[in-house]
Tab-separated table of C-alpha atoms in Angstrom:
chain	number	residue	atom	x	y	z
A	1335	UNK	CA	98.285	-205.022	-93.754
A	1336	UNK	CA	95.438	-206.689	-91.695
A	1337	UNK	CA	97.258	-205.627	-88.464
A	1338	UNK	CA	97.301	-201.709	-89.815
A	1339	UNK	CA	94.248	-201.689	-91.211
A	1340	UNK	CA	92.506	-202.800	-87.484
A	1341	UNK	CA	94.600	-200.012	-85.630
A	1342	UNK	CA	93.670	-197.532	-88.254
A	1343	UNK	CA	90.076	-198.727	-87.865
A	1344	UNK	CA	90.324	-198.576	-83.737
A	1345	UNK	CA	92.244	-195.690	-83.764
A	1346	UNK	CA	89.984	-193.133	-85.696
A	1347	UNK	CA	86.657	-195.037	-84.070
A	1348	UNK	CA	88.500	-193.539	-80.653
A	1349	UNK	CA	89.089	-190.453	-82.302
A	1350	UNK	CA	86.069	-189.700	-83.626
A	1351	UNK	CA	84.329	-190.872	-80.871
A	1352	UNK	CA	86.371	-188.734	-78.202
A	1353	UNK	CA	85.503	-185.347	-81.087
A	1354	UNK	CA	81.856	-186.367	-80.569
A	1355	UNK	CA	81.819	-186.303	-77.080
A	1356	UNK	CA	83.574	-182.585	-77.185
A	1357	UNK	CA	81.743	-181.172	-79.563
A	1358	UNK	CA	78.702	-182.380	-77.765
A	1359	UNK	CA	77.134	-184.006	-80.426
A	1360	UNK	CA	73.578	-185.831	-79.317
A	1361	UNK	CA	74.606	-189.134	-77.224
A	1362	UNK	CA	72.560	-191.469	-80.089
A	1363	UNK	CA	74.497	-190.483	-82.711
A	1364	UNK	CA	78.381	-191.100	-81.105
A	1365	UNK	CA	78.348	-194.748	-81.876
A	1366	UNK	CA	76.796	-194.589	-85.181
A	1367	UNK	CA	78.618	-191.407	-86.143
A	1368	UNK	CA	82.434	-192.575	-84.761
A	1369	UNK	CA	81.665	-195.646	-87.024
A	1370	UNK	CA	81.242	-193.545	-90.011
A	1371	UNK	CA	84.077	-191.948	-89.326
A	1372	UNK	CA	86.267	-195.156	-88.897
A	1373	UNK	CA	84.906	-196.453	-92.365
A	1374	UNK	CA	85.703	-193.243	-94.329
A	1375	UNK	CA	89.334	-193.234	-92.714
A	1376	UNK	CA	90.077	-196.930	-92.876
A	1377	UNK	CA	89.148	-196.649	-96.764
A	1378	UNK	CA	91.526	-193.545	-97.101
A	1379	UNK	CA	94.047	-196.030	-95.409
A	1380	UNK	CA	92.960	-198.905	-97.774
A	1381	UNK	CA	93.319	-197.062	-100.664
A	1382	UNK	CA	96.802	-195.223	-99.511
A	1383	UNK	CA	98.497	-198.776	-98.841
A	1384	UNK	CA	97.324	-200.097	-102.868
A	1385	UNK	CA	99.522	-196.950	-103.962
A	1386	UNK	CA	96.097	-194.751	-104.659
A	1387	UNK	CA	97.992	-190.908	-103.970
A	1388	UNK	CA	96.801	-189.606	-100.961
A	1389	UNK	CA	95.050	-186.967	-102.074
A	1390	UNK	CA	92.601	-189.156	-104.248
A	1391	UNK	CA	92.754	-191.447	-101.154
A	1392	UNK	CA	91.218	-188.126	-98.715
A	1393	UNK	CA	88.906	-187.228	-101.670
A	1394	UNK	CA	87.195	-191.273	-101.695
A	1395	UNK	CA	87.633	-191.282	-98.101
A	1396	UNK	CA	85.461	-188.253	-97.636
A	1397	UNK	CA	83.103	-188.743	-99.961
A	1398	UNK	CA	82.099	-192.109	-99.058
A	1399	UNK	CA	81.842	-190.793	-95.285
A	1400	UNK	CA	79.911	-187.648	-96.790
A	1401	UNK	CA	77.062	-190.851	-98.600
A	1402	UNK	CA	77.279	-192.943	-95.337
A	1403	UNK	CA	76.788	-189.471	-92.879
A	1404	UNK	CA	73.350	-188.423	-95.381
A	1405	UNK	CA	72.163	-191.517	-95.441
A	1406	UNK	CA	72.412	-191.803	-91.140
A	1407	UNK	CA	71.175	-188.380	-90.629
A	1408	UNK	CA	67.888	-189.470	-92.603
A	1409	UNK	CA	67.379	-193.094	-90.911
A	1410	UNK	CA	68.247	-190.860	-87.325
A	1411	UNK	CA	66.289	-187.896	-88.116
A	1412	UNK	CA	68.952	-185.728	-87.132
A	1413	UNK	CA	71.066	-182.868	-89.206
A	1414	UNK	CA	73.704	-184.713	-91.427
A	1415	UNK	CA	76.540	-181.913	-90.395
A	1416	UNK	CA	76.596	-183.962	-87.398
A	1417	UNK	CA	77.882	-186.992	-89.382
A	1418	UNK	CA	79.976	-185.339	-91.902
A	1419	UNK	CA	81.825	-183.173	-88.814
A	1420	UNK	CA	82.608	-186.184	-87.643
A	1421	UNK	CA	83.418	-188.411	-90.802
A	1422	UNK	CA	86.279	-186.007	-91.585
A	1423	UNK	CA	87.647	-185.781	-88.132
A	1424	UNK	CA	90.584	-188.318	-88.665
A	1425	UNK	CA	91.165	-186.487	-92.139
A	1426	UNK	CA	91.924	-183.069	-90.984
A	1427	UNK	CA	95.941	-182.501	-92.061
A	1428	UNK	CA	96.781	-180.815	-88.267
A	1429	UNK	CA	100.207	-182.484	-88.377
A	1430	UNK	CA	100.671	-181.039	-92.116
A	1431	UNK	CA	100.032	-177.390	-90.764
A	1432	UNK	CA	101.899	-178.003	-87.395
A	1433	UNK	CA	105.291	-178.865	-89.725
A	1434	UNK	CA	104.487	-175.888	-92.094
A	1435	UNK	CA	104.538	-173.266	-88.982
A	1436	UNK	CA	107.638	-175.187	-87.641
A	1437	UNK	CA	109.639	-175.116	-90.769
A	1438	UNK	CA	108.303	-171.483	-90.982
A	1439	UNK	CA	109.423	-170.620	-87.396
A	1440	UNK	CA	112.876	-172.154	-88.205
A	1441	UNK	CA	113.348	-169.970	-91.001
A	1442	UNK	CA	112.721	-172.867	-93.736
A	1443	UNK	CA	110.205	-170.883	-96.646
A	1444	UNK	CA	110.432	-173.214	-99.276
A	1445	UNK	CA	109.866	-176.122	-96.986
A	1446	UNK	CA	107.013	-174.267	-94.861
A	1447	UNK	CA	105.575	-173.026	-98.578
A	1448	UNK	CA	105.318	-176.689	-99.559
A	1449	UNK	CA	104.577	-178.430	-96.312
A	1450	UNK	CA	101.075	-175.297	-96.202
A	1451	UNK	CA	100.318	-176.211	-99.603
A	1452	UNK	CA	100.238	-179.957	-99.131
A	1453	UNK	CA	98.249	-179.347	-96.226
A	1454	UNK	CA	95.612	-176.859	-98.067
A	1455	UNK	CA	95.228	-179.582	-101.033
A	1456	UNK	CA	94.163	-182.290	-98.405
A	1457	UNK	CA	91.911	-179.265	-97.161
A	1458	UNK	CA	90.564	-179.018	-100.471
A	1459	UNK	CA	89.931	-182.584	-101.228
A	1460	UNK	CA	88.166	-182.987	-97.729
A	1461	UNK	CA	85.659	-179.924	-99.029
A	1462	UNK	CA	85.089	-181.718	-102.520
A	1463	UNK	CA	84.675	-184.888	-100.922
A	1464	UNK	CA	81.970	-183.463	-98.647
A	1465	UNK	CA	80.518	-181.274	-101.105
A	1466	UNK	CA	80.277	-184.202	-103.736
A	1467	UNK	CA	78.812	-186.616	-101.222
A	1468	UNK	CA	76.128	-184.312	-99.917
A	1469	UNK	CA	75.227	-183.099	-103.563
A	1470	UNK	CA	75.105	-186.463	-105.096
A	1471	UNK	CA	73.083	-187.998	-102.086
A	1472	UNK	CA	70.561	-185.226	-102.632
A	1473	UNK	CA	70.238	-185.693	-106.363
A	1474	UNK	CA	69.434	-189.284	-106.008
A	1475	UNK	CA	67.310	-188.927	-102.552
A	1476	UNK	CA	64.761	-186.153	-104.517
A	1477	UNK	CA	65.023	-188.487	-107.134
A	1478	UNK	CA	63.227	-191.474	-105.186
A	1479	UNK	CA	60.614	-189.178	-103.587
A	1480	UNK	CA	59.419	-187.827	-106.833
């Protein structure tokens, strides 16, 4: 497990990193932000190989790289959609939706039908994730300045 978990770690680092560098994200933030992004997917990993399904797995993936992207973006002064873009990078089910147009393509409906909606829940739980992360960050960051 060790073994995966360090290639899973290096792997989406690289990943995010090379995303940051094409979507031309500010030169400061691709270190910082490719680490965020290896965190949030070595966690979905983590969880995944304890048996956690992988859709609860992409939800506390996401969310924690949703906390770790607000909290950046403040110590950086920068926008925080610059982190989150890039937290959920390694998350995005491109595979899933490649195999639903195949199966699709080859005539397979059910298999297309169920590989789409797969894909579209781990689409879903990437939003919530986000959307959770970014709302509770705010809650408890107004919090402290008041």
């Amino acid at each position: 497990m060790g073994m995966g978990l360090l290639v899973a770690f290096l792997s989406s680092f690289a990943g995010t990193f090379g995303f940051a560098v094409l979507l031309r994200a500010p030169k400061r933030t691709w270190i910082p932000a490719s680490i965020v992004g290896a965190l949030a997917f070595s966690l979905y990993w983590t969880l995944s190989a304890f048996g956690l399904s992988e859709v609860t797995s992409i939800f506390c993936g996401s969310l924690v790289g949703s906390l770790m992207g607000q909290l950046l973006a403040r110590r950086m002064k920068t926008i925080a959609t610059i982190f989150n873009t890039l937290a959920i990078v390694a998350f995005v089910p491109g595979l899933g939706l490649y195999r639903c147009m195949e199966l699709f393509a080859k005539g397979d409906t059910a298999g297309g039908a169920y590989a789409g909606i797969q894909a579209m829940i781990s689409i879903v739980m990437i939003a919530l994730g986000l959307g959770v992360g970014t709302f509770l960050f705010r809650t408890l960051f107004n919090r402290n300045r008041a």
